[in-house]
Amino acid sequence: MIQVEQLSKSYGDRLLFQDVSFSIAEGEKCGLIAANGTGKTTLLRIITGEETPDSGTITTRKDLRIAYLPQRPHLPEGKTILDTCFNPMDKVPHLVGCWREAVEADDSETLEKLLPEMDALGAWDYERRTEEILHKLSVPDLSRSTQSLSGGEQKRIALAGILLSEPDLLILDEPTNHLDLDAIEWLQHYLERSKLMLLMVTHDRYFLESVCDSFLELTPSGVHSYACTFDQYLERRAERLELERTAVQKANNLYRRELEWMLRQPQARGGKQKARKDAFYELKKLTEPPREEKATEIDSQRAYIGNKIFTAHNVSLAYGEKKILQHFSYTFARYDKVGIVGANGVGKTTFLKLLLGEIKPDEGFFEIGETVHFGYFSQQGAKFDPEKRVIEAITDLAEVIRDPHGEGLLSASQLLTRFAFSPERQYTPICKLSGGELRRLYLCTVLLTNPNFLVLDEPTNDLDLLTLGILEEYLREFKGCLIVVSHDRFFMDSLVDHLFVFEGDGVVRDFPGNYTQYREWDNARQAQIQAEQKAQPTQAKANAETTNRKPQQERKAKRSYKEEQEFLQLEKDLPLLEAEIKNLEERMSSGALASDELQKAGAQYQLLSNELDEKTMRWLELSELGN
């Protein structure tokens, strides 16, 4: 158990939080929620001992082992992945690490030497867990140096290392960043099964709902605790804010009456009058509304987009033997909203750069309409001058901006206010912004250009939940085309009409539905493949028995009259079904269907596909019989 009491922290004259008190019990999984720039990461660093509070205490049991995954981990230089993931001072983990390295190198001699020690220390359970973690997090060759790793690889290796260290308290700061969707779902299930204590910051709402059983909402004035699911937290938070607003309103009414009394009174002489004056000044404090993040208003300005938008003609791209695209063709329709999914390294970001003209294809070409104006939000973010103030990043682009609600103009300060930058924060040097505030400023500069074709690469990274919700609302109302790469499943489900699924080797599947629908379809497909693989030995045995029969037993059976009529009907039905499916595919990819129509079309598509599969299998069975 960990007990936090009366923590306060400020930087200069800027208060991050004060009087923060909470506890985390054995087995509790707690989500930490707050607006960008209010001190979430600082609080985590204080708990781990990497920073000191201005005041307050943290109490833990003496043998509590804490493991911390920062938002941007820095691995030690000059070490291998093996040394980073497996502590040399911990015998079993280090032994298993050496075993895994020998397995990767196919070093049978080393494996033979390590085998008796693995048996003696009972290290096989740990080895099986190690294999699962390394595989699911796509940890590369253990002998590689940490200096050669990308930021995403460093995050995955740091995560693997802390999971393998088997801590009592796991502290995670945005653990889903840089993970592909399969790895996120695996980590979610892993943490659900785990018995350890967890304190986590993440913007992934499905993750919060599935993993966490309690929540801490950090505000400048303290912390609010909730023992419930994420959906219940949202409801209870709304109730709390309404009660606070009601209390402030009552205090204001009483304050006005007491103010009239104060103005009528001469200088207090009696004890009762002085006590009432003291109570008046205390009441004045209650009339101040609670400090809470304000809803960011991002307005969807309408930029005209013509009928001719964007067409890819037979585009191919490869790097050496690795195929990114193979004969890809697609015509974007008005208001097309497309999500892109696939494993890390399959080429999603490369695909976006192809569309934007930053990379040239090996074959094929793109046609772009004259009215198309791209807005690109990259995963790496913008490079701002760190010494400039926030407001200068906007005025460098435009001094004033057209107000989409009228004919007037917005100043740079007014625009930043709509992006939840308070007047004080607008004059803060950019180097002092949090990661989330930097992303919000970058988003502001992208939308400022009034694009009609948005290309977003991991836009949800480091954004707080409030900004995420407002961004989603903006994109739902956006009158233009949208392509988005995101590991945030909730974000994808709420926005996209269909998916480009990068399956590897240059293959891109256009799936008519959102991410959850795709996963349901893919899980059913994988289950069918596994069932067929299990059935293969039985079928092989049956085939062998058939081969060993006497020649007269091998004579081909003939179709009965009834089967012959069924066969002839199937030959008529199959082309009609194929034509109907093709027509439905064209309708779904046209972009002309409304959301509810697209959902109905997707369901019809699934029914027709299943019917086609069943009738094709029956046709094959009957065709093997003689007529």
PDB file of N, CA and C in Angstrom, residues 68-104:
ATOM      1  N   TYR A  68       8.643   2.356 -12.856  1.00  0.00           N
ATOM      2  CA  TYR A  68       8.057   3.553 -13.469  1.00  0.00           C
ATOM      3  C   TYR A  68       8.395   3.602 -14.952  1.00  0.00           C
ATOM      4  N   LEU A  69       7.363   3.738 -15.788  1.00  0.00           N
ATOM      5  CA  LEU A  69       7.543   3.946 -17.227  1.00  0.00           C
ATOM      6  C   LEU A  69       7.234   5.404 -17.544  1.00  0.00           C
ATOM      7  N   PRO A  70       8.260   6.224 -17.793  1.00  0.00           N
ATOM      8  CA  PRO A  70       7.988   7.627 -18.140  1.00  0.00           C
ATOM      9  C   PRO A  70       7.418   7.744 -19.549  1.00  0.00           C
ATOM     10  N   GLN A  71       6.907   8.914 -19.837  1.00  0.00           N
ATOM     11  CA  GLN A  71       6.308   9.143 -21.147  1.00  0.00           C
ATOM     12  C   GLN A  71       7.345   9.023 -22.263  1.00  0.00           C
ATOM     13  N   ARG A  72       8.548   9.498 -21.993  1.00  0.00           N
ATOM     14  CA  ARG A  72       9.637   9.394 -22.974  1.00  0.00           C
ATOM     15  C   ARG A  72      10.868   8.825 -22.263  1.00  0.00           C
ATOM     16  N   PRO A  73      10.951   7.503 -22.179  1.00  0.00           N
ATOM     17  CA  PRO A  73      12.065   6.889 -21.443  1.00  0.00           C
ATOM     18  C   PRO A  73      13.395   7.083 -22.162  1.00  0.00           C
ATOM     19  N   HIS A  74      14.450   7.176 -21.383  1.00  0.00           N
ATOM     20  CA  HIS A  74      15.805   7.270 -21.929  1.00  0.00           C
ATOM     21  C   HIS A  74      16.586   6.057 -21.431  1.00  0.00           C
ATOM     22  N   LEU A  75      16.906   5.159 -22.351  1.00  0.00           N
ATOM     23  CA  LEU A  75      17.623   3.947 -21.975  1.00  0.00           C
ATOM     24  C   LEU A  75      19.105   4.255 -21.813  1.00  0.00           C
ATOM     25  N   PRO A  76      19.796   3.521 -20.942  1.00  0.00           N
ATOM     26  CA  PRO A  76      21.235   3.757 -20.753  1.00  0.00           C
ATOM     27  C   PRO A  76      22.012   3.494 -22.039  1.00  0.00           C
ATOM     28  N   GLU A  77      22.938   4.388 -22.348  1.00  0.00           N
ATOM     29  CA  GLU A  77      23.738   4.230 -23.570  1.00  0.00           C
ATOM     30  C   GLU A  77      24.819   3.171 -23.372  1.00  0.00           C
ATOM     31  N   GLY A  78      25.220   2.583 -24.480  1.00  0.00           N
ATOM     32  CA  GLY A  78      26.312   1.618 -24.444  1.00  0.00           C
ATOM     33  C   GLY A  78      25.928   0.261 -23.903  1.00  0.00           C
ATOM     34  N   LYS A  79      24.621  -0.002 -23.766  1.00  0.00           N
ATOM     35  CA  LYS A  79      24.169  -1.304 -23.279  1.00  0.00           C
ATOM     36  C   LYS A  79      23.344  -1.994 -24.348  1.00  0.00           C
ATOM     37  N   THR A  80      23.221  -3.301 -24.216  1.00  0.00           N
ATOM     38  CA  THR A  80      22.372  -4.056 -25.126  1.00  0.00           C
ATOM     39  C   THR A  80      20.942  -4.090 -24.585  1.00  0.00           C
ATOM     40  N   ILE A  81      20.034  -4.512 -25.447  1.00  0.00           N
ATOM     41  CA  ILE A  81      18.643  -4.675 -25.006  1.00  0.00           C
ATOM     42  C   ILE A  81      18.566  -5.729 -23.905  1.00  0.00           C
ATOM     43  N   LEU A  82      19.406  -6.762 -24.008  1.00  0.00           N
ATOM     44  CA  LEU A  82      19.444  -7.814 -22.983  1.00  0.00           C
ATOM     45  C   LEU A  82      19.726  -7.220 -21.610  1.00  0.00           C
ATOM     46  N   ASP A  83      20.765  -6.374 -21.520  1.00  0.00           N
ATOM     47  CA  ASP A  83      21.130  -5.781 -20.231  1.00  0.00           C
ATOM     48  C   ASP A  83      20.064  -4.811 -19.729  1.00  0.00           C
ATOM     49  N   THR A  84      19.345  -4.180 -20.660  1.00  0.00           N
ATOM     50  CA  THR A  84      18.315  -3.214 -20.282  1.00  0.00           C
ATOM     51  C   THR A  84      17.067  -3.897 -19.744  1.00  0.00           C
ATOM     52  N   CYS A  85      16.668  -4.990 -20.383  1.00  0.00           N
ATOM     53  CA  CYS A  85      15.428  -5.681 -19.991  1.00  0.00           C
ATOM     54  C   CYS A  85      15.621  -6.618 -18.801  1.00  0.00           C
ATOM     55  N   PHE A  86      16.829  -7.145 -18.636  1.00  0.00           N
ATOM     56  CA  PHE A  86      17.064  -8.163 -17.607  1.00  0.00           C
ATOM     57  C   PHE A  86      18.175  -7.698 -16.676  1.00  0.00           C
ATOM     58  N   ASN A  87      17.840  -7.532 -15.413  1.00  0.00           N
ATOM     59  CA  ASN A  87      18.783  -7.048 -14.411  1.00  0.00           C
ATOM     60  C   ASN A  87      19.872  -8.098 -14.161  1.00  0.00           C
ATOM     61  N   PRO A  88      21.162  -7.779 -14.446  1.00  0.00           N
ATOM     62  CA  PRO A  88      22.242  -8.748 -14.226  1.00  0.00           C
ATOM     63  C   PRO A  88      22.369  -9.189 -12.770  1.00  0.00           C
ATOM     64  N   MET A  89      21.864  -8.348 -11.827  1.00  0.00           N
ATOM     65  CA  MET A  89      21.976  -8.677 -10.413  1.00  0.00           C
ATOM     66  C   MET A  89      20.874  -9.634  -9.958  1.00  0.00           C
ATOM     67  N   ASP A  90      19.860  -9.818 -10.779  1.00  0.00           N
ATOM     68  CA  ASP A  90      18.748 -10.716 -10.448  1.00  0.00           C
ATOM     69  C   ASP A  90      18.946 -11.999 -11.239  1.00  0.00           C
ATOM     70  N   LYS A  91      19.260 -13.092 -10.556  1.00  0.00           N
ATOM     71  CA  LYS A  91      19.775 -14.288 -11.213  1.00  0.00           C
ATOM     72  C   LYS A  91      18.820 -14.898 -12.229  1.00  0.00           C
ATOM     73  N   VAL A  92      17.559 -15.134 -11.833  1.00  0.00           N
ATOM     74  CA  VAL A  92      16.617 -15.800 -12.746  1.00  0.00           C
ATOM     75  C   VAL A  92      16.335 -14.946 -13.978  1.00  0.00           C
ATOM     76  N   PRO A  93      15.974 -13.658 -13.832  1.00  0.00           N
ATOM     77  CA  PRO A  93      15.742 -12.855 -15.036  1.00  0.00           C
ATOM     78  C   PRO A  93      16.962 -12.793 -15.951  1.00  0.00           C
ATOM     79  N   HIS A  94      18.151 -12.634 -15.368  1.00  0.00           N
ATOM     80  CA  HIS A  94      19.340 -12.549 -16.210  1.00  0.00           C
ATOM     81  C   HIS A  94      19.605 -13.877 -16.927  1.00  0.00           C
ATOM     82  N   LEU A  95      19.390 -14.992 -16.228  1.00  0.00           N
ATOM     83  CA  LEU A  95      19.569 -16.309 -16.848  1.00  0.00           C
ATOM     84  C   LEU A  95      18.593 -16.492 -18.008  1.00  0.00           C
ATOM     85  N   VAL A  96      17.329 -16.109 -17.791  1.00  0.00           N
ATOM     86  CA  VAL A  96      16.324 -16.233 -18.855  1.00  0.00           C
ATOM     87  C   VAL A  96      16.665 -15.310 -20.022  1.00  0.00           C
ATOM     88  N   GLY A  97      17.199 -14.121 -19.720  1.00  0.00           N
ATOM     89  CA  GLY A  97      17.620 -13.224 -20.787  1.00  0.00           C
ATOM     90  C   GLY A  97      18.714 -13.842 -21.643  1.00  0.00           C
ATOM     91  N   CYS A  98      19.685 -14.471 -21.008  1.00  0.00           N
ATOM     92  CA  CYS A  98      20.750 -15.157 -21.753  1.00  0.00           C
ATOM     93  C   CYS A  98      20.178 -16.311 -22.582  1.00  0.00           C
ATOM     94  N   TRP A  99      19.206 -17.015 -22.000  1.00  0.00           N
ATOM     95  CA  TRP A  99      18.556 -18.123 -22.720  1.00  0.00           C
ATOM     96  C   TRP A  99      17.841 -17.599 -23.973  1.00  0.00           C
ATOM     97  N   ARG A 100      17.089 -16.479 -23.823  1.00  0.00           N
ATOM     98  CA  ARG A 100      16.375 -15.915 -24.970  1.00  0.00           C
ATOM     99  C   ARG A 100      17.345 -15.449 -26.047  1.00  0.00           C
ATOM    100  N   GLU A 101      18.475 -14.868 -25.640  1.00  0.00           N
ATOM    101  CA  GLU A 101      19.470 -14.409 -26.611  1.00  0.00           C
ATOM    102  C   GLU A 101      20.041 -15.591 -27.388  1.00  0.00           C
ATOM    103  N   ALA A 102      20.295 -16.704 -26.694  1.00  0.00           N
ATOM    104  CA  ALA A 102      20.819 -17.900 -27.364  1.00  0.00           C
ATOM    105  C   ALA A 102      19.783 -18.506 -28.309  1.00  0.00           C
ATOM    106  N   VAL A 103      18.504 -18.448 -27.906  1.00  0.00           N
ATOM    107  CA  VAL A 103      17.432 -18.948 -28.779  1.00  0.00           C
ATOM    108  C   VAL A 103      17.382 -18.131 -30.065  1.00  0.00           C
ATOM    109  N   GLU A 104      17.455 -16.798 -29.941  1.00  0.00           N
ATOM    110  CA  GLU A 104      17.416 -15.927 -31.119  1.00  0.00           C
ATOM    111  C   GLU A 104      18.604 -16.189 -32.038  1.00  0.00           C
TER     112      GLU A 104
END
